[in-house]
PDB file of C-alpha atoms in Angstrom:
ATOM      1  CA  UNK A  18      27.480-129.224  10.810  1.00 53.00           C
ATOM      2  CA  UNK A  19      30.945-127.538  11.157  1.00 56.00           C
ATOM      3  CA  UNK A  20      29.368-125.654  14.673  1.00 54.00           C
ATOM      4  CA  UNK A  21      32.336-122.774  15.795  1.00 59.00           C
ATOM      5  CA  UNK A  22      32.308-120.755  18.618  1.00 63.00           C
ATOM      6  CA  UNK A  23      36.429-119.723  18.160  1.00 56.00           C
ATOM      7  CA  UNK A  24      34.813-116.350  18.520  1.00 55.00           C
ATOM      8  CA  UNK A  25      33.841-116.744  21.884  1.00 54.00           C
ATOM      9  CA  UNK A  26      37.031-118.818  22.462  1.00 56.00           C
ATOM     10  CA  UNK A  27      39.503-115.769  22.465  1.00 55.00           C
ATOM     11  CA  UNK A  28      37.530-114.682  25.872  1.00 63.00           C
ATOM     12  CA  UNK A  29      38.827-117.379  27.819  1.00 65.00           C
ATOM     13  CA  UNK A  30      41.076-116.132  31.191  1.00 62.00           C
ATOM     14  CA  UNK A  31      43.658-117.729  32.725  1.00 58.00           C
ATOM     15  CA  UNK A  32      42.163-120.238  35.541  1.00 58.00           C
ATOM     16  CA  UNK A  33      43.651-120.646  38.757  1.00 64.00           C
ATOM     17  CA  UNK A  34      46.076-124.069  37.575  1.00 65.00           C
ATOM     18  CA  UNK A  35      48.840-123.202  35.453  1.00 71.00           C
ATOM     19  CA  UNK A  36      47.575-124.049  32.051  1.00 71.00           C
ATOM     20  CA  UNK A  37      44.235-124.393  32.667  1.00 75.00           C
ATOM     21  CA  UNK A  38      41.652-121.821  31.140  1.00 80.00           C
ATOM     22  CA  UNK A  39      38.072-120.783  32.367  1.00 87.00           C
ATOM     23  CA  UNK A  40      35.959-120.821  29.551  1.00 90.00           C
ATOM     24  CA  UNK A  41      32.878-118.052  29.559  1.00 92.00           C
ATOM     25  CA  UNK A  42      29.342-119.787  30.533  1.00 93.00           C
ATOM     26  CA  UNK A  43      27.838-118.225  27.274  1.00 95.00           C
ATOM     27  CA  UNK A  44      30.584-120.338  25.225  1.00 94.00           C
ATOM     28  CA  UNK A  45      30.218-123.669  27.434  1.00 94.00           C
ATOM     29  CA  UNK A  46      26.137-123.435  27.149  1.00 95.00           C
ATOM     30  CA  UNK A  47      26.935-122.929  22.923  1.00 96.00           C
ATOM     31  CA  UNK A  48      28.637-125.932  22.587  1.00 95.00           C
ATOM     32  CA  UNK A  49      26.999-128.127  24.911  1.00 95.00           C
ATOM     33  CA  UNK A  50      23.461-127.019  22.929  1.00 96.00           C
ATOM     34  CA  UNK A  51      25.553-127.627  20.067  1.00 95.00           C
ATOM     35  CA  UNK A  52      26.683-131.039  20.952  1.00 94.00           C
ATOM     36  CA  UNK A  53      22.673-131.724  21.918  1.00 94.00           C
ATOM     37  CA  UNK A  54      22.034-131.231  18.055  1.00 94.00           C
ATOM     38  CA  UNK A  55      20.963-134.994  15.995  1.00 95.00           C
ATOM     39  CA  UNK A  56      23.880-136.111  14.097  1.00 94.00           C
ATOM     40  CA  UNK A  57      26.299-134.076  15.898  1.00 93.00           C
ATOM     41  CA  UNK A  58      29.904-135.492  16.735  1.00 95.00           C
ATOM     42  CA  UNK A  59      31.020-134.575  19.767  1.00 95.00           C
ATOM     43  CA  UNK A  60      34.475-135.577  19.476  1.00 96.00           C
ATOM     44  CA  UNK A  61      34.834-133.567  16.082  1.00 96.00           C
ATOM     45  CA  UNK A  62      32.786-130.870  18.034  1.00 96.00           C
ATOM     46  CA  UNK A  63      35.448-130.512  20.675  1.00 95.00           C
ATOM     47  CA  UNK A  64      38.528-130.955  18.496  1.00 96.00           C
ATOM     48  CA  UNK A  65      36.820-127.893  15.763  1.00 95.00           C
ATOM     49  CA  UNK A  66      36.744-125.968  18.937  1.00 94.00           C
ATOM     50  CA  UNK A  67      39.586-126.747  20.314  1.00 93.00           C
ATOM     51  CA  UNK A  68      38.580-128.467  23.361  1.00 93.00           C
ATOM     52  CA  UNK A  69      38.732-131.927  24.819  1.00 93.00           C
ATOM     53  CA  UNK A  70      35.717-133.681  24.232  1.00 95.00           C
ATOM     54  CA  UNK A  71      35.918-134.848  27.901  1.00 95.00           C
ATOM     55  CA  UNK A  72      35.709-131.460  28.613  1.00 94.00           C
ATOM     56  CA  UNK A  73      32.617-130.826  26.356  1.00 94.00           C
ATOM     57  CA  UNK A  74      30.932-134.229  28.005  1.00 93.00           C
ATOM     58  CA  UNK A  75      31.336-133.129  31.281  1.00 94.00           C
ATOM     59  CA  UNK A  76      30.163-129.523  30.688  1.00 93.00           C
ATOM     60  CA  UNK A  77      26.741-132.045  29.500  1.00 87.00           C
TER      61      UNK A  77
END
């Protein structure tokens, strides 16, 4: 279950707001297929990833 995409993480620029990143479409489509999985958390999803799991519900 323990779903990481860290890897992809480190590729995330700077977005226009102070403080708030862009995240790659390959990493956003990972997670949200991720989070599509049976049995899946998203909340401990978003947190392993580092993310908000608002975030990851919106991206949905």
């Amino acid at each position: 279950m323990g779903t990481k995409v860290s890897d992809m993480q480190k590729n995330v620029t700077p977005g226009r707001r102070k403080g708030c990143p862009n995240y790659p479409p390959e990493f956003k489509q990972q997670l949200v297929a991720a989070s599509c999985e049976p049995g899946i958390s998203i909340s401990k999803l978003a947190l392993e990833n580092g993310i908000n799991a608002n975030l990851l519900f919106k991206w949905r």
